[in-house]
Short mmCIF file of C-alpha atoms in Angstrom, two decimals:
data_model
loop_
_atom_site.label_atom_id
_atom_site.label_comp_id
_atom_site.label_asym_id
_atom_site.label_seq_id
_atom_site.Cartn_x
_atom_site.Cartn_y
_atom_site.Cartn_z
CA MET N 1 121.31 102.29 56.77
CA PRO N 2 120.94 98.58 55.83
CA ARG N 3 119.63 96.35 58.59
CA PRO N 4 119.96 92.59 59.16
CA GLY N 5 117.21 90.82 57.27
CA GLN N 6 116.44 93.84 55.10
CA VAL N 7 115.40 92.87 51.59
CA LYS N 8 115.15 94.66 48.30
CA ALA N 9 111.50 94.98 47.46
CA ALA N 10 110.01 93.84 44.22
CA ASP N 11 108.09 96.36 42.18
CA GLU N 12 105.30 97.70 44.30
CA GLY N 13 101.85 96.63 43.24
CA LEU N 14 98.22 97.13 44.11
CA SER N 15 98.53 95.31 47.45
CA ASP N 16 101.17 97.79 48.67
CA ARG N 17 99.06 100.75 47.62
CA LEU N 18 96.05 99.20 49.33
CA ALA N 19 98.11 98.90 52.52
CA ILE N 20 98.93 102.62 52.43
CA GLY N 21 95.31 103.38 51.61
CA LEU N 22 94.28 101.35 54.66
CA LEU N 23 96.54 103.50 56.85
CA VAL N 24 94.89 106.63 55.45
CA HIS N 25 91.46 105.13 56.10
CA ALA N 26 92.37 104.02 59.62
CA PHE N 27 94.04 107.33 60.51
CA PRO N 28 92.31 110.07 58.49
CA PRO N 29 94.42 113.09 57.51
CA ASP N 30 92.25 115.44 59.61
CA LEU N 31 92.91 113.34 62.70
CA VAL N 32 96.64 113.17 61.97
CA ASP N 33 96.78 116.96 61.46
CA HIS N 34 94.86 117.40 64.71
CA VAL N 35 97.30 115.43 66.87
CA VAL N 36 100.31 116.99 65.11
CA ALA N 37 98.99 120.49 65.87
CA GLU N 38 98.14 119.59 69.48
CA CYS N 39 101.69 118.34 69.99
CA GLY N 40 103.14 121.54 68.52
CA ARG N 41 104.73 119.79 65.54
CA ALA N 42 102.93 121.65 62.74
CA GLU N 43 105.27 123.21 60.14
CA ARG N 44 105.98 126.91 59.97
CA ARG N 45 107.20 126.58 56.39
CA SER N 46 106.59 124.28 53.45
CA ARG N 47 108.71 121.11 53.50
CA LEU N 48 109.25 118.15 51.22
CA LEU N 49 108.29 115.95 54.20
CA PRO N 50 105.43 117.63 56.07
CA ALA N 51 104.54 116.26 59.50
CA ARG N 52 101.45 114.43 58.19
CA ALA N 53 103.53 112.56 55.61
CA VAL N 54 106.12 111.67 58.27
CA VAL N 55 103.40 110.14 60.47
CA TYR N 56 102.29 107.95 57.56
CA PHE N 57 105.95 107.15 56.81
CA VAL N 58 106.53 105.91 60.39
CA LEU N 59 103.40 103.75 60.21
CA ALA N 60 104.46 102.34 56.83
CA MET N 61 108.00 101.80 58.15
CA CYS N 62 106.53 99.57 60.86
CA LEU N 63 104.21 97.79 58.43
CA PHE N 64 107.02 97.17 55.92
CA SER N 65 109.70 96.57 58.54
CA ARG N 66 112.08 94.66 56.24
CA GLN N 67 112.34 97.38 53.63
CA SER N 68 114.72 100.31 53.50
CA TYR N 69 113.86 103.94 54.19
CA ALA N 70 113.93 104.75 50.47
CA GLN N 71 111.66 101.83 49.59
CA VAL N 72 109.18 102.75 52.32
CA ALA N 73 109.24 106.42 51.29
CA ARG N 74 108.46 105.47 47.69
CA LEU N 75 105.58 103.28 48.85
CA VAL N 76 104.16 106.13 50.95
CA ALA N 77 104.54 108.68 48.14
CA GLU N 78 102.81 106.49 45.57
CA GLY N 79 100.24 105.15 48.03
CA LEU N 80 99.17 108.60 49.25
CA ALA N 81 98.78 109.80 45.67
CA TRP N 82 96.78 106.65 44.82
CA ALA N 83 94.57 107.22 47.90
CA GLY N 84 93.80 110.78 46.76
CA GLN N 85 96.17 112.57 49.15
CA GLY N 86 97.99 114.56 46.47
CA SER N 87 97.82 115.01 42.72
CA ARG N 88 101.04 113.04 42.12
CA PRO N 89 103.75 111.29 44.15
CA TRP N 90 106.22 113.65 45.79
CA PRO N 91 109.95 113.16 45.17
CA VAL N 92 111.46 110.45 47.33
CA PRO N 93 113.68 112.15 49.94
CA THR N 94 117.11 110.96 50.97
CA THR N 95 117.64 108.80 54.05
CA ALA N 96 119.27 111.75 55.82
CA ALA N 97 116.24 113.95 55.11
CA ILE N 98 113.92 111.24 56.45
CA CYS N 99 115.97 110.95 59.65
CA ARG N 100 115.81 114.72 60.18
CA ALA N 101 112.06 114.72 59.54
CA ARG N 102 111.54 111.91 62.07
CA ALA N 103 113.59 113.81 64.64
CA ARG N 104 111.50 116.96 64.07
CA LEU N 105 108.28 115.00 64.55
CA GLY N 106 109.34 113.15 67.70
CA PRO N 107 107.30 110.41 69.41
CA GLU N 108 104.54 112.63 70.86
CA PRO N 109 102.22 112.75 67.79
CA LEU N 110 102.33 108.96 67.41
CA ALA N 111 101.60 108.52 71.14
CA ALA N 112 98.75 111.03 70.92
CA LEU N 113 97.34 109.28 67.83
CA PHE N 114 97.39 105.97 69.71
CA ALA N 115 95.56 107.56 72.65
CA GLU N 116 92.90 108.88 70.26
CA VAL N 117 92.13 105.64 68.44
CA ALA N 118 92.79 103.04 71.13
CA SER N 119 90.53 104.30 73.93
CA PRO N 120 87.94 101.61 74.71
CA ALA N 121 84.39 102.36 73.66
CA SER N 122 82.93 102.32 77.14
CA PRO N 123 80.12 104.58 78.38
CA ALA N 124 82.19 105.10 81.55
CA ARG N 125 84.93 106.74 79.48
CA PRO N 126 83.53 109.72 77.60
CA SER N 127 85.52 111.50 74.94
CA ARG N 128 88.24 113.67 76.45
CA ARG N 129 87.74 116.54 74.02
CA ALA N 130 86.12 117.47 70.75
CA ARG N 131 88.20 116.04 67.91
CA PRO N 132 87.87 114.44 64.48
CA THR N 133 86.38 110.97 64.83
CA PRO N 134 88.82 108.15 63.99
CA THR N 135 87.54 105.24 61.96
CA THR N 136 89.27 102.64 64.19
CA THR N 137 87.65 103.16 67.55
CA GLY N 138 87.89 100.90 70.55
CA THR N 139 85.52 97.96 70.56
CA GLU N 140 83.55 96.40 73.34
CA GLY N 141 85.67 93.62 74.80
CA GLU N 142 84.72 90.34 76.41
CA ARG N 143 82.74 90.30 79.64
CA TYR N 144 82.55 87.91 82.58
CA ARG N 145 79.22 88.38 84.30
CA GLN N 146 79.09 92.09 85.19
CA TRP N 147 82.80 92.76 84.56
CA ARG N 148 84.63 93.91 81.47
CA LEU N 149 87.82 91.85 81.14
CA LEU N 150 91.18 93.57 80.74
CA ALA N 151 94.66 92.09 80.93
CA ILE N 152 98.16 93.44 81.45
CA ASP N 153 101.09 91.89 79.63
CA GLY N 154 104.48 93.03 78.43
CA THR N 155 107.44 92.33 76.21
CA SER N 156 110.97 93.53 75.54
CA VAL N 157 112.25 94.74 72.17
CA GLY N 158 115.84 95.01 71.02
CA VAL N 159 117.20 98.43 70.05
CA PRO N 160 120.45 99.36 68.27
CA ASP N 161 123.44 99.61 70.57
CA SER N 162 124.17 103.34 70.58
CA VAL N 163 125.42 105.71 73.29
CA GLU N 164 122.00 107.40 73.47
CA ASN N 165 120.06 104.13 73.71
CA ARG N 166 122.40 102.77 76.37
CA ALA N 167 121.95 105.93 78.43
CA ARG N 168 118.13 105.63 78.28
CA TYR N 169 117.59 101.87 78.41
CA GLY N 170 120.72 100.54 80.10
CA PRO N 171 123.50 98.30 78.80
CA PRO N 172 122.70 95.21 76.75
CA PRO N 173 122.04 92.13 78.87
CA ALA N 174 124.36 89.16 78.54
CA THR N 175 123.15 86.16 76.56
CA ALA N 176 123.40 82.58 77.76
CA ALA N 177 126.67 82.28 75.84
CA GLY N 178 128.02 85.37 77.58
CA ARG N 179 128.08 87.50 74.46
CA PRO N 180 126.50 90.96 74.62
CA ALA N 181 122.97 91.29 73.26
CA PHE N 182 121.05 94.33 72.10
CA ALA N 183 119.81 96.84 74.64
CA GLN N 184 116.17 96.31 75.56
CA VAL N 185 113.22 98.68 75.73
CA HIS N 186 110.27 97.34 77.71
CA VAL N 187 106.63 97.65 76.66
CA VAL N 188 103.80 96.96 79.13
CA ALA N 189 100.32 96.98 77.62
CA LEU N 190 96.73 97.00 78.83
CA ALA N 191 94.46 95.07 76.47
CA GLU N 192 90.84 94.02 76.16
CA CYS N 193 90.19 90.30 76.38
CA GLY N 194 88.18 89.04 73.45
CA THR N 195 89.23 91.72 70.95
CA HIS N 196 92.89 91.66 72.15
CA ALA N 197 93.01 95.36 71.30
CA ILE N 198 95.63 97.28 73.27
CA THR N 199 94.00 100.28 74.90
CA ARG N 200 96.99 101.77 76.69
CA ALA N 201 100.74 101.17 76.85
CA ALA N 202 103.81 102.36 78.73
CA LEU N 203 107.36 102.31 77.38
CA GLY N 204 110.56 102.49 79.35
CA ARG N 205 113.78 101.06 80.67
CA SER N 206 112.46 98.24 82.80
CA SER N 207 109.12 96.85 83.87
CA HIS N 208 110.33 95.43 87.18
CA PRO N 209 111.90 97.94 89.62
CA GLY N 210 108.90 99.40 91.42
CA HIS N 211 106.72 98.18 88.52
CA THR N 212 106.64 101.80 87.37
CA LEU N 213 105.41 100.98 83.87
CA THR N 214 102.50 98.93 85.20
CA ARG N 215 101.62 101.72 87.62
CA GLU N 216 101.22 104.08 84.66
CA LEU N 217 98.44 101.87 83.29
CA LEU N 218 96.32 101.72 86.43
CA GLY N 219 94.73 105.10 85.66
CA ALA N 220 93.03 103.50 82.64
CA VAL N 221 90.98 100.99 84.66
CA ALA N 222 87.81 101.80 86.57
CA GLN N 223 84.83 100.35 88.38
CA GLY N 224 83.24 97.55 86.37
CA ASP N 225 86.59 96.26 85.08
CA LEU N 226 88.21 92.97 86.09
CA LEU N 227 91.97 93.25 85.57
CA LEU N 228 94.01 90.09 84.92
CA ALA N 229 97.76 90.25 85.47
CA ASP N 230 100.79 88.12 86.22
CA HIS N 231 103.39 88.74 88.94
CA ARG N 232 106.08 89.42 86.31
CA PHE N 233 104.37 92.70 85.45
CA THR N 234 102.66 93.39 88.76
CA GLY N 235 103.56 92.94 92.39
CA ILE N 236 101.44 92.67 95.47
CA GLU N 237 102.71 96.11 96.43
CA LEU N 238 100.60 97.47 93.55
CA ILE N 239 97.34 95.93 94.78
CA PRO N 240 96.33 98.92 96.96
CA ALA N 241 96.95 101.32 94.06
CA ALA N 242 94.97 99.10 91.70
CA CYS N 243 92.11 98.84 94.21
CA ALA N 244 92.01 102.63 94.45
CA SER N 245 91.03 102.73 90.77
CA GLY N 246 87.73 100.99 91.61
CA ALA N 247 88.49 98.00 89.40
CA ASP N 248 88.44 94.40 90.60
CA LEU N 249 91.60 92.33 90.29
CA LEU N 250 92.54 88.76 89.43
CA TRP N 251 96.32 88.57 89.74
CA GLY N 252 98.85 85.79 89.80
CA ILE N 253 101.30 86.68 92.55
CA GLY N 254 103.81 83.83 92.64
CA PRO N 255 104.92 82.10 95.84
CA TRP N 256 104.13 84.79 98.42
CA PRO N 257 102.90 83.11 101.66
CA LEU N 258 99.49 84.44 102.64
CA PRO N 259 97.83 83.65 105.99
CA VAL N 260 94.32 82.20 105.97
CA ARG N 261 91.69 84.43 107.55
CA ALA N 262 88.56 82.48 106.59
CA ALA N 263 88.04 79.41 104.42
CA LEU N 264 85.26 79.51 101.80
CA PRO N 265 83.09 76.62 100.50
CA ASP N 266 84.59 76.70 96.99
CA GLY N 267 88.12 75.98 98.26
CA SER N 268 89.32 79.58 98.17
CA TYR N 269 90.04 81.58 101.31
CA LEU N 270 90.13 85.16 102.53
CA CYS N 271 93.28 86.73 103.91
CA ASP N 272 94.69 90.06 104.95
CA LEU N 273 97.38 91.24 102.55
CA VAL N 274 99.72 92.08 105.40
CA THR N 275 102.91 92.64 103.37
CA ASP N 276 103.80 94.70 100.34
CA GLY N 277 105.99 92.08 98.69
CA THR N 278 109.07 92.96 100.74
CA HIS N 279 107.60 91.44 103.91
CA ARG N 280 107.11 94.86 105.49
CA PRO N 281 103.88 94.81 107.56
CA ARG N 282 100.99 97.00 106.44
CA THR N 283 98.95 99.02 108.91
CA ASP N 284 95.78 98.87 106.77
CA PRO N 285 95.92 95.54 104.95
CA PRO N 286 93.30 95.05 102.24
CA VAL N 287 91.28 91.85 102.35
CA VAL N 288 91.73 89.64 99.29
CA ARG N 289 90.53 86.20 98.27
CA VAL N 290 93.14 83.57 97.41
CA ILE N 291 92.64 80.82 94.85
CA GLU N 292 95.10 77.94 94.59
CA ALA N 293 94.70 76.81 90.99
CA ALA N 294 96.44 73.77 89.50
CA ARG N 295 98.52 75.13 86.64
CA ASP N 296 99.63 71.97 84.82
CA ALA N 297 99.89 68.19 84.99
CA THR N 298 102.75 68.37 87.52
CA GLY N 299 100.36 69.82 90.08
CA LEU N 300 102.25 73.09 90.48
CA ALA N 301 99.97 75.69 92.03
CA ASP N 302 99.35 79.10 90.53
CA ARG N 303 98.37 81.31 93.44
CA LEU N 304 95.79 83.90 92.41
CA VAL N 305 94.45 86.79 94.46
CA THR N 306 91.25 88.61 93.67
CA THR N 307 89.30 91.46 95.18
CA VAL N 308 86.05 89.66 94.26
CA LEU N 309 85.33 88.29 97.72
CA ASP N 310 81.91 86.76 97.02
CA HIS N 311 82.53 83.13 96.06
CA GLU N 312 78.96 82.76 94.82
CA ALA N 313 79.23 85.74 92.48
CA ALA N 314 82.49 84.38 91.05
CA PRO N 315 83.34 80.75 91.98
CA SER N 316 87.01 79.88 92.25
CA HIS N 317 86.95 77.35 89.39
CA GLY N 318 85.47 79.98 87.08
CA LEU N 319 88.08 82.57 88.01
CA ALA N 320 90.92 80.04 87.65
CA ALA N 321 89.74 79.19 84.13
CA LEU N 322 89.25 82.87 83.37
CA TYR N 323 92.81 83.71 84.40
CA ARG N 324 94.19 81.49 81.63
CA ARG N 325 92.61 83.85 79.10
CA ARG N 326 95.32 86.32 80.04
CA TRP N 327 97.80 84.43 77.89
CA GLU N 328 95.77 85.26 74.79
CA ILE N 329 97.13 88.80 75.03
CA GLU N 330 100.69 87.46 74.76
CA ALA N 331 99.66 85.53 71.66
CA SER N 332 98.16 88.72 70.27
CA LEU N 333 101.44 90.58 70.75
CA ASP N 334 103.23 87.74 68.99
CA THR N 335 101.23 88.42 65.83
CA LEU N 336 103.37 91.54 65.31
CA GLY N 337 107.01 90.60 64.84
CA ALA N 338 108.53 93.62 66.57
CA LEU N 339 106.55 92.95 69.78
CA ARG N 340 107.04 89.17 69.86
CA ARG N 341 108.72 88.04 73.08
CA GLY N 342 112.19 86.69 72.31
CA ALA N 343 112.01 87.72 68.65
CA PRO N 344 115.30 88.54 66.88
CA HIS N 345 113.73 91.70 65.46
CA VAL N 346 115.64 94.90 66.31
CA LEU N 347 114.19 98.37 65.85
CA ARG N 348 115.81 100.79 63.43
CA SER N 349 116.23 103.85 65.61
CA ARG N 350 119.58 104.71 67.22
CA TRP N 351 118.17 107.44 69.48
CA PRO N 352 115.54 107.04 72.24
CA GLU N 353 112.93 109.42 70.80
CA GLY N 354 113.09 107.48 67.54
CA VAL N 355 112.76 104.19 69.44
CA GLU N 356 109.60 105.41 71.16
CA GLN N 357 108.23 106.85 67.92
CA GLU N 358 108.79 103.50 66.23
CA LEU N 359 107.17 101.54 69.07
CA TRP N 360 104.06 103.74 69.04
CA GLY N 361 103.92 103.10 65.29
CA HIS N 362 104.01 99.33 65.87
CA LEU N 363 101.28 99.64 68.51
CA LEU N 364 99.12 101.61 66.07
CA ILE N 365 99.61 98.92 63.40
CA HIS N 366 98.71 96.25 65.97
CA HIS N 367 95.56 98.17 66.92
CA THR N 368 94.54 98.49 63.27
CA ILE N 369 95.01 94.77 62.62
CA ARG N 370 93.08 93.78 65.75
CA SER N 371 90.24 96.16 64.86
CA LEU N 372 90.00 94.71 61.34
CA LEU N 373 90.04 91.14 62.62
CA HIS N 374 87.38 91.90 65.22
CA SER N 375 85.16 93.65 62.66
CA ALA N 376 85.54 90.73 60.25
CA SER N 377 84.59 88.20 62.95
CA ARG N 378 81.34 89.96 63.88
CA PRO N 379 78.15 88.66 62.21
#
């Protein structure tokens, strides 16, 4: 169906075919077939829209987000033929046929494809299983001394107001004017600093109650990582769980009062994290280091906590400056319209599985763009 802002495309040219060819290069057909089969979505009979073509359609739908289903389908058909994936373009299916094909595919193959290509290239994370090698692999991110820098950030994306979407994601929030807005799906992402490549993501109804989406990402960090995060997407109640991963933390925690245990020469201090954010006392409080960092010209303090207790190994001024790098991940998300915080963009899908399928497609496009930019910037 037509969407706000949708435009009629001009005649497709070489640049559009190159874009489809890039998707084929970034996500080779063998890899796409592999994740489709692993997710149990392989066809039992011949179809006009086989699962592989639907995966490429979803990716193209996210890349050409202002064009209609029919226009995107024609681009995919001609682009796949131009890229050598077929002797000639297949007939363009109807919008209803595309919707049915998307529903058959579901979000799982797109999520599995993201997991395959977005895993960071770290010796501590060996390949999970034998599989075709993707051409867009994770890249080595920025480092601070002995740590690899990762950051958590998040955004909210508008979804069509349907009964199914309301049931999954809740009612639309009220705007400042009191008028109803679109329902919101939340995306919390773990990204490498430096490359800004997202290595893991969690999708769901809300990022705040219990910080359940952030908790899903903690399994992707390990010893040797330094995780940067803000209190909007983390809470001090998550610090013990994050510490259990073996990673070190540098988190902004907001105005929580923390008692001084021992002052350090660089102006930071050690304290026992005696509450979990609800002021309930802990029986085994972890020891953290607190850094009061001036945030802006008004002198407002940004209270940071870190599990790096050695002030000589990581001075407070260095960590305070390092924490500001976290905002680069937000800027990276803003490069993709659908993930931009506060953007008017609304996804197409009127059912939750389609919403998640579409979001994984946008995350795959984001990963491809970041990988290309990082490769182009290397000498």
